[in-house]
XYZ file of C-alpha atoms in Angstrom:
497
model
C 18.937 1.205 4.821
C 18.596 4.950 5.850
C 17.372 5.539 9.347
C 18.097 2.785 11.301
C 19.612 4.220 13.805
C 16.259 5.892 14.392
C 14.361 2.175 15.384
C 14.266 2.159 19.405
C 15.036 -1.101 21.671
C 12.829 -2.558 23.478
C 14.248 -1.785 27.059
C 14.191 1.734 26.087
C 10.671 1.554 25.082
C 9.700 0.026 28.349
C 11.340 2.613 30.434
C 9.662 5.544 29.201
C 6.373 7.163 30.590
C 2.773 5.790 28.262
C 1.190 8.606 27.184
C -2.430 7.961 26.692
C -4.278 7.553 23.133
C -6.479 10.766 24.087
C -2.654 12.399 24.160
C -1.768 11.064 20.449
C -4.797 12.589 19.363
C -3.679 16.166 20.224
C -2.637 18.607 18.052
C 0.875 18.644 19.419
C 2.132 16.465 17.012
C 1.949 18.727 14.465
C 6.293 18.685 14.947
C 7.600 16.064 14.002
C 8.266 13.457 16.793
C 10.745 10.495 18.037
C 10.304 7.474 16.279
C 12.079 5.914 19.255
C 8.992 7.937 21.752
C 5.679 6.596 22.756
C 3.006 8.534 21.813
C 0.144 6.964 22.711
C -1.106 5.800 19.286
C -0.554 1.759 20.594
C -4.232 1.981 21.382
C -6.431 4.033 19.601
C -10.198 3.122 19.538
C -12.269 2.817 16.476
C -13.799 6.258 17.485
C -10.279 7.792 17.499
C -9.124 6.300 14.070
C -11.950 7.348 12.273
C -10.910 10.751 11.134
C -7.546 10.129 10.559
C -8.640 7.310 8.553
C -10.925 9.334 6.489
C -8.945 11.619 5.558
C -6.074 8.914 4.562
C -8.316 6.886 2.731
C -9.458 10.519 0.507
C -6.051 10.724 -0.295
C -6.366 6.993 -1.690
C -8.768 7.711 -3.609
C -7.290 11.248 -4.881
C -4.209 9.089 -5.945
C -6.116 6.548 -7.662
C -7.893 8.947 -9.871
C -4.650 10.978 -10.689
C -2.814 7.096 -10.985
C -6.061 6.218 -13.611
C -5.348 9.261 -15.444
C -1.831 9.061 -15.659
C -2.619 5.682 -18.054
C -4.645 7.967 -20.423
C -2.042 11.138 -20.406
C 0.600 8.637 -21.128
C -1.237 7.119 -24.094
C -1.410 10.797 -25.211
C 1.687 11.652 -25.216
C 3.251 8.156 -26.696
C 0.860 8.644 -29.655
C 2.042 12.600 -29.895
C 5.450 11.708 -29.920
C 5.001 8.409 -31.788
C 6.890 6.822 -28.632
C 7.447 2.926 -30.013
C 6.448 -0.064 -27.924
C 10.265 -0.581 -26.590
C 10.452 2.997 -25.678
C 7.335 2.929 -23.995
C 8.761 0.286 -21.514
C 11.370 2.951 -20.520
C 8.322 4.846 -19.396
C 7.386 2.006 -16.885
C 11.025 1.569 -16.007
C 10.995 5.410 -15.176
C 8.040 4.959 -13.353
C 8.453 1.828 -11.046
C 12.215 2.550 -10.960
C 11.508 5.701 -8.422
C 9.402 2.535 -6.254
C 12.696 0.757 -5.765
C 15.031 3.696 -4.603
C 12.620 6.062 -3.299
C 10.994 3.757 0.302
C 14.711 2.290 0.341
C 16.709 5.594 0.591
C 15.010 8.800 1.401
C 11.472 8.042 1.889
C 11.345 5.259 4.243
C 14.096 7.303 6.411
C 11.767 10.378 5.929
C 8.673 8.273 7.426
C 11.363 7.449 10.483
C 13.009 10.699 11.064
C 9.717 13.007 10.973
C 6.616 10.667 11.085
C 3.759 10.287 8.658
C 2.355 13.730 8.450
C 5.842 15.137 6.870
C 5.777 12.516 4.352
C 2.367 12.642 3.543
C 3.456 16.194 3.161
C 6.909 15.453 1.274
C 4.947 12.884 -0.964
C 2.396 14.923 -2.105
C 4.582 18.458 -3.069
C 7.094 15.633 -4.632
C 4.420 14.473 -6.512
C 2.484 18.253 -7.422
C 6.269 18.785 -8.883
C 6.451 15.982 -11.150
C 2.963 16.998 -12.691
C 4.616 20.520 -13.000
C 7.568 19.022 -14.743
C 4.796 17.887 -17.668
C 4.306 21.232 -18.732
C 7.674 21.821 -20.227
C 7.786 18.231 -21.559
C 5.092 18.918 -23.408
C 5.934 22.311 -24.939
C 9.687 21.051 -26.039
C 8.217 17.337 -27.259
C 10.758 15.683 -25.078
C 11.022 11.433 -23.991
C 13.416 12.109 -21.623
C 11.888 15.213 -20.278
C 8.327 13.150 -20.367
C 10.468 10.144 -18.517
C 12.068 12.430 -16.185
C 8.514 13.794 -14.660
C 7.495 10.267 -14.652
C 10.347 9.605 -12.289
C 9.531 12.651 -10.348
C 5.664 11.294 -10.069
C 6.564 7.949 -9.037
C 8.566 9.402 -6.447
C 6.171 11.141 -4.915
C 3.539 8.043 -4.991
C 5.975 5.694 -3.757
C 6.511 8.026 -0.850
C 3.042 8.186 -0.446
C 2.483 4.496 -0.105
C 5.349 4.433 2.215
C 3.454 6.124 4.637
C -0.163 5.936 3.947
C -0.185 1.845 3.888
C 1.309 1.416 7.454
C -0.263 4.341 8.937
C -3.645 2.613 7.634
C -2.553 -0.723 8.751
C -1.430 0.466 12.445
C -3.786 3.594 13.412
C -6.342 1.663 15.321
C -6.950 -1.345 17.004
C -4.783 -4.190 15.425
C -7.126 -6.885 15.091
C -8.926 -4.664 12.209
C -5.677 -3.666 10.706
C -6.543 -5.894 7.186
C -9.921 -4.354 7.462
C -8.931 -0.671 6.953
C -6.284 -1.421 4.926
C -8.814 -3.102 1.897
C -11.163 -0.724 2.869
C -9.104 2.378 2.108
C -7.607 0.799 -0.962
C -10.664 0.104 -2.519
C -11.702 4.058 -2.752
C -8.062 3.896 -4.339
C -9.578 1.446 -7.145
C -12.273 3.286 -7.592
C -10.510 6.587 -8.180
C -8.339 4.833 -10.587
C -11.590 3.298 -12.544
C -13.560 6.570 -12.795
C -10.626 8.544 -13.718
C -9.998 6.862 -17.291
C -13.923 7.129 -17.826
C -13.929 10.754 -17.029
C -10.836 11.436 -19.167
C -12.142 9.538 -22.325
C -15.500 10.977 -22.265
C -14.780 14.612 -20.547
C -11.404 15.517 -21.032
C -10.511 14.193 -23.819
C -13.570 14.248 -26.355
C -12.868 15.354 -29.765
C -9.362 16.602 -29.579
C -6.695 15.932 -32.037
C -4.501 13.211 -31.364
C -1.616 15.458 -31.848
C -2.674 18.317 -29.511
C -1.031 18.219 -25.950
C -2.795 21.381 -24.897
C -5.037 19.677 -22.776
C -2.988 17.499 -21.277
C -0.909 20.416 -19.740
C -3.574 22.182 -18.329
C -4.572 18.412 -16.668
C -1.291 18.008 -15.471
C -1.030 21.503 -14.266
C -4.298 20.958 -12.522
C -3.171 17.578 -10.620
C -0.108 19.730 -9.307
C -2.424 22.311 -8.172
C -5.071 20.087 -6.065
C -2.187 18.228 -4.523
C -0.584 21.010 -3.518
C -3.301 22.166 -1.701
C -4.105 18.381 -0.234
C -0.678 18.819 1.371
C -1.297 22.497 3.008
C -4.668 20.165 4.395
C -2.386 17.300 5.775
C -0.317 20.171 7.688
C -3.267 21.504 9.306
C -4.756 18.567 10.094
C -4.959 16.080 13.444
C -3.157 13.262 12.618
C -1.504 11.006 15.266
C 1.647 9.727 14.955
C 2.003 5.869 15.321
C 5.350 5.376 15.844
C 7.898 2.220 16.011
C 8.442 2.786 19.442
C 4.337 2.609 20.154
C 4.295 -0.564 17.916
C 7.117 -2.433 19.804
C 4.858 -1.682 23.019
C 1.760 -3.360 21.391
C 3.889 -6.399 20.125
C 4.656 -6.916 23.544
C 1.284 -6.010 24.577
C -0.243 -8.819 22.635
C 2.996 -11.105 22.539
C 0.942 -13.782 25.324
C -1.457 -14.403 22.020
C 0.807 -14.588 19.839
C 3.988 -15.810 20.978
C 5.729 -12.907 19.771
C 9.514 -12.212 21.015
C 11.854 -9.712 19.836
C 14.306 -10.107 16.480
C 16.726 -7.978 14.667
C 15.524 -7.143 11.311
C 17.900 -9.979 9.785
C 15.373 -12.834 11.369
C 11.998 -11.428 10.533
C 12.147 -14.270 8.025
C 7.985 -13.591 7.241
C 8.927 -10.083 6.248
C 11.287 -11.483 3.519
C 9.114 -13.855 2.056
C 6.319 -11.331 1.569
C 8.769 -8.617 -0.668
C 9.186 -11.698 -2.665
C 5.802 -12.571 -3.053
C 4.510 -8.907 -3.465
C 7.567 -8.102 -6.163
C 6.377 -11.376 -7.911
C 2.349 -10.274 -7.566
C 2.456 -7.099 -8.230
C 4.751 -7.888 -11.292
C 1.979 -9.977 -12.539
C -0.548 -7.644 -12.146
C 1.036 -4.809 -13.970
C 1.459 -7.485 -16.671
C -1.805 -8.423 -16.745
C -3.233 -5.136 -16.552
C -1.211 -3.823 -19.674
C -1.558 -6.756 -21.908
C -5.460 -7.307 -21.145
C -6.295 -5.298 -24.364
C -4.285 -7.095 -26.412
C -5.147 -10.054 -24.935
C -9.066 -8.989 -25.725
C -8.682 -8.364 -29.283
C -6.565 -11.442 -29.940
C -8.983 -13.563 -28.026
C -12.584 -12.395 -29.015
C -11.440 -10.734 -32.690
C -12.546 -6.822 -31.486
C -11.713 -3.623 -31.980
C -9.462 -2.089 -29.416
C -12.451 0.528 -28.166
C -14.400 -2.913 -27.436
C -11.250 -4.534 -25.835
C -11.057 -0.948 -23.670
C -14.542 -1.235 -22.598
C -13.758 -4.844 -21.496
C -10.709 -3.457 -19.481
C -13.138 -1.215 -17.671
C -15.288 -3.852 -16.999
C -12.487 -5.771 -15.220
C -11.325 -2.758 -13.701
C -15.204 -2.203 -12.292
C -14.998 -6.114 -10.845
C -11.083 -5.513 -9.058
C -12.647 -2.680 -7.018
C -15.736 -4.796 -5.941
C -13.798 -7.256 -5.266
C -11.982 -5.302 -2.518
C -14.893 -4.212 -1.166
C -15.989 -8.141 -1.288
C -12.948 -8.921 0.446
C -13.169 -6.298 3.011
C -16.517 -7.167 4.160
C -14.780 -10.987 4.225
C -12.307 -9.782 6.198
C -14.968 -8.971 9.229
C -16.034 -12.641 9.095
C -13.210 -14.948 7.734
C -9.402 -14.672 8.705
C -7.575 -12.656 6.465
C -4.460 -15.400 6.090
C -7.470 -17.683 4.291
C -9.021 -15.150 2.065
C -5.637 -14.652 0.575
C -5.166 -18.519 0.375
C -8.589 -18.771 -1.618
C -8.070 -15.906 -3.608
C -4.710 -16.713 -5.053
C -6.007 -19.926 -5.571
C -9.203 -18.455 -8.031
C -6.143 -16.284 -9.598
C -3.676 -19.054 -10.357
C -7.590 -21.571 -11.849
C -8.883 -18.462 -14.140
C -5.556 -17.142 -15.457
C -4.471 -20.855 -16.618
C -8.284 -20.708 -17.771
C -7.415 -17.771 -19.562
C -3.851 -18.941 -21.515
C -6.172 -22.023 -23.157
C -9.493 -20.293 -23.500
C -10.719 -18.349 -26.712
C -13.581 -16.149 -27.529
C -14.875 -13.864 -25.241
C -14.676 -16.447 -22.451
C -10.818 -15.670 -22.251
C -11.931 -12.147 -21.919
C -14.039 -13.310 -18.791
C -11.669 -15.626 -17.063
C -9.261 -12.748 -17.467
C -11.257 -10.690 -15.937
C -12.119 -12.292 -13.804
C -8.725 -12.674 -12.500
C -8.700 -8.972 -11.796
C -11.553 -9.489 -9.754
C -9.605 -11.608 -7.701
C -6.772 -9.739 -7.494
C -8.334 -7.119 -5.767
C -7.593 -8.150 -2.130
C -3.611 -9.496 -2.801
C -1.647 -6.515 -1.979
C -2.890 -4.501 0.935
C -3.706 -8.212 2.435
C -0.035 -9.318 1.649
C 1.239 -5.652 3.123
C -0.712 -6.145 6.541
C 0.201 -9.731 7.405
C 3.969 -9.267 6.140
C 4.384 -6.128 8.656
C 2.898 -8.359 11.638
C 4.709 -8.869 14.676
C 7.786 -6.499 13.310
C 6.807 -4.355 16.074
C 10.579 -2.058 16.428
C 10.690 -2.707 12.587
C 7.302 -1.665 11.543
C 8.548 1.230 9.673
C 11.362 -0.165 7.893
C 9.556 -3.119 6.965
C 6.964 -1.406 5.014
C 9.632 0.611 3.298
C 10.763 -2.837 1.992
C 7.528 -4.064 1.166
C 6.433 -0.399 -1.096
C 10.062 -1.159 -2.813
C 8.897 -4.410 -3.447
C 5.866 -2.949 -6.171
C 9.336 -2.332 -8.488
C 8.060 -5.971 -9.649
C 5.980 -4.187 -12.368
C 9.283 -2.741 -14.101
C 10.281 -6.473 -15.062
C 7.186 -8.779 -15.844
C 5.498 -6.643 -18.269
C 8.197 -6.079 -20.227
C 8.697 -9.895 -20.076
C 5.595 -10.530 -20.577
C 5.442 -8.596 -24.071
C 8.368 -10.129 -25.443
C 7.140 -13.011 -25.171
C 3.967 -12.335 -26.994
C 5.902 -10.636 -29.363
C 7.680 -14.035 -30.331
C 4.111 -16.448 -29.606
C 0.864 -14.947 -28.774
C -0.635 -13.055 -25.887
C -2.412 -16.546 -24.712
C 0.974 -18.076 -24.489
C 2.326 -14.953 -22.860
C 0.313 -14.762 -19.892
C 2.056 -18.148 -18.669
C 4.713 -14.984 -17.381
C 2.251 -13.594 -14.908
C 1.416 -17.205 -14.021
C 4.744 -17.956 -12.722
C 4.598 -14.757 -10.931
C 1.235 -15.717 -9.194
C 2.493 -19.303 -7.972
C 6.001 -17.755 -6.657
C 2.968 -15.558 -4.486
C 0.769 -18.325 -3.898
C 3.554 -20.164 -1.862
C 3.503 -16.951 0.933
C 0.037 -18.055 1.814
C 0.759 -21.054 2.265
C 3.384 -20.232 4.774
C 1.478 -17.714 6.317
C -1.670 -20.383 7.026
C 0.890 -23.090 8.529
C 3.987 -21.794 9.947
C 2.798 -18.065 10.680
C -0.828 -19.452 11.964
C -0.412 -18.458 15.797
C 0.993 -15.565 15.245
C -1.542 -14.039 12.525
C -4.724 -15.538 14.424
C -2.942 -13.728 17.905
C -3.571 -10.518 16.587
C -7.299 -11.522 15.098
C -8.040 -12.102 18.727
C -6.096 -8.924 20.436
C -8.885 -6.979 21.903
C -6.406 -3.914 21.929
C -8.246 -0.230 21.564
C -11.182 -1.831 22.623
C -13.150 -1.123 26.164
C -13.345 -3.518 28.690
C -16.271 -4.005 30.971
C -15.039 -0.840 33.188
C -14.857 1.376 31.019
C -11.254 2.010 30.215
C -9.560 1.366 26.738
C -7.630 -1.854 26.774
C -3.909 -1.339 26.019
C -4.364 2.013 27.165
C -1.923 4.084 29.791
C -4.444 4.232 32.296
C -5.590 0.052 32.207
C -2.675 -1.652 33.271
C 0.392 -1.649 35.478
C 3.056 0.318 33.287
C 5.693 -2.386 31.908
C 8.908 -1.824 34.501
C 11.919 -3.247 32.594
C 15.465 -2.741 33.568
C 17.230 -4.560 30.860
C 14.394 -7.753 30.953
C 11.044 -7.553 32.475
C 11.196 -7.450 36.279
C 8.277 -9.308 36.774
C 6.074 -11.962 35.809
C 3.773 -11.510 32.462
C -0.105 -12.413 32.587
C -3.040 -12.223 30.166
C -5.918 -9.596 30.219
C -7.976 -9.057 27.164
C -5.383 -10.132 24.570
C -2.629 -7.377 26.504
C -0.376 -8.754 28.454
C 0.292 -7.073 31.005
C 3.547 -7.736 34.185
C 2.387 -8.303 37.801
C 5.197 -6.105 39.867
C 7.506 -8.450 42.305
């Protein structure tokens, strides 16, 4: 889509000077800079990434708690404005709608043009305007103003995750790219469990039903702090990572992993994981809003017992990522995804024949599981698109529009059966996902394990930062490599002739 005319070849990326990581971390990339330029970012140490990183993974966890709370100001205003089941899925369309245009259009060539910082930046005011836009939904009573700021809000998220996922993924060395990824998305489940639990019990106590007062003033509060979170990105350090510096480390670590150079029409692995992440995160989102139901069908309970079993589950999804994360230091990431969407696909068919409350616990136990699937599908779908990095993370965020079609699927059908019969929807979904890790652990196995073993941003026995400008002969290409390619520490590195 937009912006690819700002994705740099590989003989131009050769030919330019390295700058060194110590230059991506200064502030002079507070401008916006050439997607097609090296910056340096290829091989930043763990040291390096760890501010950066910090402060990304705060803004995680921000958006989680204002995503958790957007479930409990929604269910505010749909009982307000007595907003029907059918109309309610017109929320959700509004919502995951802005997903699907937003990192295919003017977000992902944002993150291209003028780097992560400006869409951090763009994402957040975006995003401090939709919660803005509330305020006068609220005082005129309106679904289509309340579906409008939705819109606006989902617009500003999905440009978010455009940026924040792959700068997590590639700002540091690459072998720990699933690590920091789970990591960072598990203050983001977090966020989103405390938030509901705060609202309930703080916010929320004791008001009437009918009374959007508060709401406003939470919504007007939520544009304030992000507004403020985005004068914090402008002042702050962050290195750009750019497609040009991630074409340099494909080729860095392409004696690993076999890695050559494709036009975005062949990065066949990229494909298959928008598929499998529409389908997944479909059949989460379907999950997620039928679990309730689900509860008080299953076990026979009130719907305040079925919500404190939802927070339960909620509670497990975000150990779980911090299970999977510490996994992820120990086991290769392509087989904890295999074995998790394996214990997804067992409990949730566990779940669709179970009664009681032990089809509350398989259930929820399938959130626990879930907890790892998408920033572990994210990472190992943008590996090895080195030129295409950017692009092909814009494709994967689009791909979370999934969760505009299986719930509403999902609830028809337990509209015509029962919610046990209707959770065979997000079944399908699952097994249309479990087939990526399958390819991943048998066609994609080289490749994947290559980058496990890259010891990239790390420091050899010298001293110097492997991968770095200043640790190896600078790549000399005048329209190939004019040389012969050898092996050093996972980098590979071209012997002049």
């Amino acid at each position: 889509m937009w912006g690819k005319k700002e994705e740099p070849e590989v003989s131009e990326v050769m030919q330019q000077r390295r700058p060194s990581n110590v230059e991506a971390m200064s502030h002079q990339h507070r401008q916006s800079v050439s997607n097609k330029g090296l910056t340096g970012a290829s091989a930043l140490t763990v040291r390096q990434s760890i501010y950066p990183i910090t402060l990304v993974t705060i803004l995680f966890f921000l958006w989680g708690f204002a995503y958790g709370l957007l479930d409990v100001l929604n269910a505010k205003f749909q009982t307000s404005l007595n907003i029907t089941a059918a109309r309610a899925g017109g929320l959700q369309a509004s919502y995951f709608g802005a997903y699907f245009i937003g990192p295919l259009t003017y977000s992902g060539w944002i993150v291209r043009r003028f780097g992560y910082r400006w869409t951090f930046i763009f994402g957040l005011c975006v995003y401090g305007i939709g919660a803005l836009m509330f305020w006068p939904s609220a005082v005129y009573r309106s679904f289509g103003g309340f579906c409008g700021s939705l819109f606006i809000v989902g617009s500003g998220l999905s440009s978010l995750e455009t940026s924040a996922n792959p700068f997590i993924a590639t700002c540091g060395p690459p072998r720990l790219s699933e690590f920091r990824l789970e990591l960072s998305q598990s203050f983001q489940a977090v966020g989103s469990v405390v938030a509901p639990l705060l609202a309930s019990r703080v916010f929320f106590q004791n008001t009437d039903p009918n009374d959007l007062s508060k709401v406003q003033w939470t919504y007007l509060g939520i544009a304030c702090f992000v507004f403020l979170l985005a004068v914090v990105f402008f002042f702050s350090p962050i290195p750009e990572v750019t497609d040009a510096d991630m074409a340099l480390q494909a080729e860095q670590c392409s004696g690993l992993t076999g890695y050559q150079d494709r036009p975005m029409r062949r990065q066949h692995k990229l494909f298959f994981g928008v598929v499998a992440q529409f389908c997944y995160v479909g059949a989460q989102v379907a999950v997620a809003s039928q679990f309730i139901r689900y509860s008080q069908e299953s076990a026979g309970i009130s719907e305040s017992a079925a919500s404190d079993r939802y927070a339960i589950g909620q509670g497990l999804f975000a150990i779980g990522r911090f299970a999977a994360a510490g996994l992820f230091m120990v086991v290769k990431p392509r087989i904890v995804l295999m074995l998790f969407m394996t214990l997804i696909m067992v409990f949730i068919a566990a779940a669709i024949g179970a009664q009681g409350e032990g089809g509350v616990a398989m259930l929820s136990l399938v959130l626990f599981f879930e907890s790892c699937i998408f920033p572990t599908i994210f990472t190992l779908s943008i590996r090895g698109l080195g030129r295409h990095t950017k692009r092909g993370s814009s494709w994967i965020v689009a791909s979370i529009s999934g969760g505009a079609l299986f719930p509403a699927m999902t609830g028809l059908m337990a509209d015509h059966t029962s919610y046990h019969k209707a959770m065979a929807v997000p079944l399908i979904g699952f097994f249309v996902s479990f087939v990526f890790p399958i390819y991943l652990n048998t066609v994609c196995r080289k490749e994947l394990d290559g980058f496990r073993e890259t010891k990239i941003g790390y420091h050899d026995r010298q001293g110097s930062v492997i991968g770095n400008a200043d640790d190896q002969e600078v790549f000399r290409r005048e329209g190939s490599v004019s040389g012969s390619v050898g092996e050093k520490n996972g980098v590979a590195s071209v012997e002049k002739v």
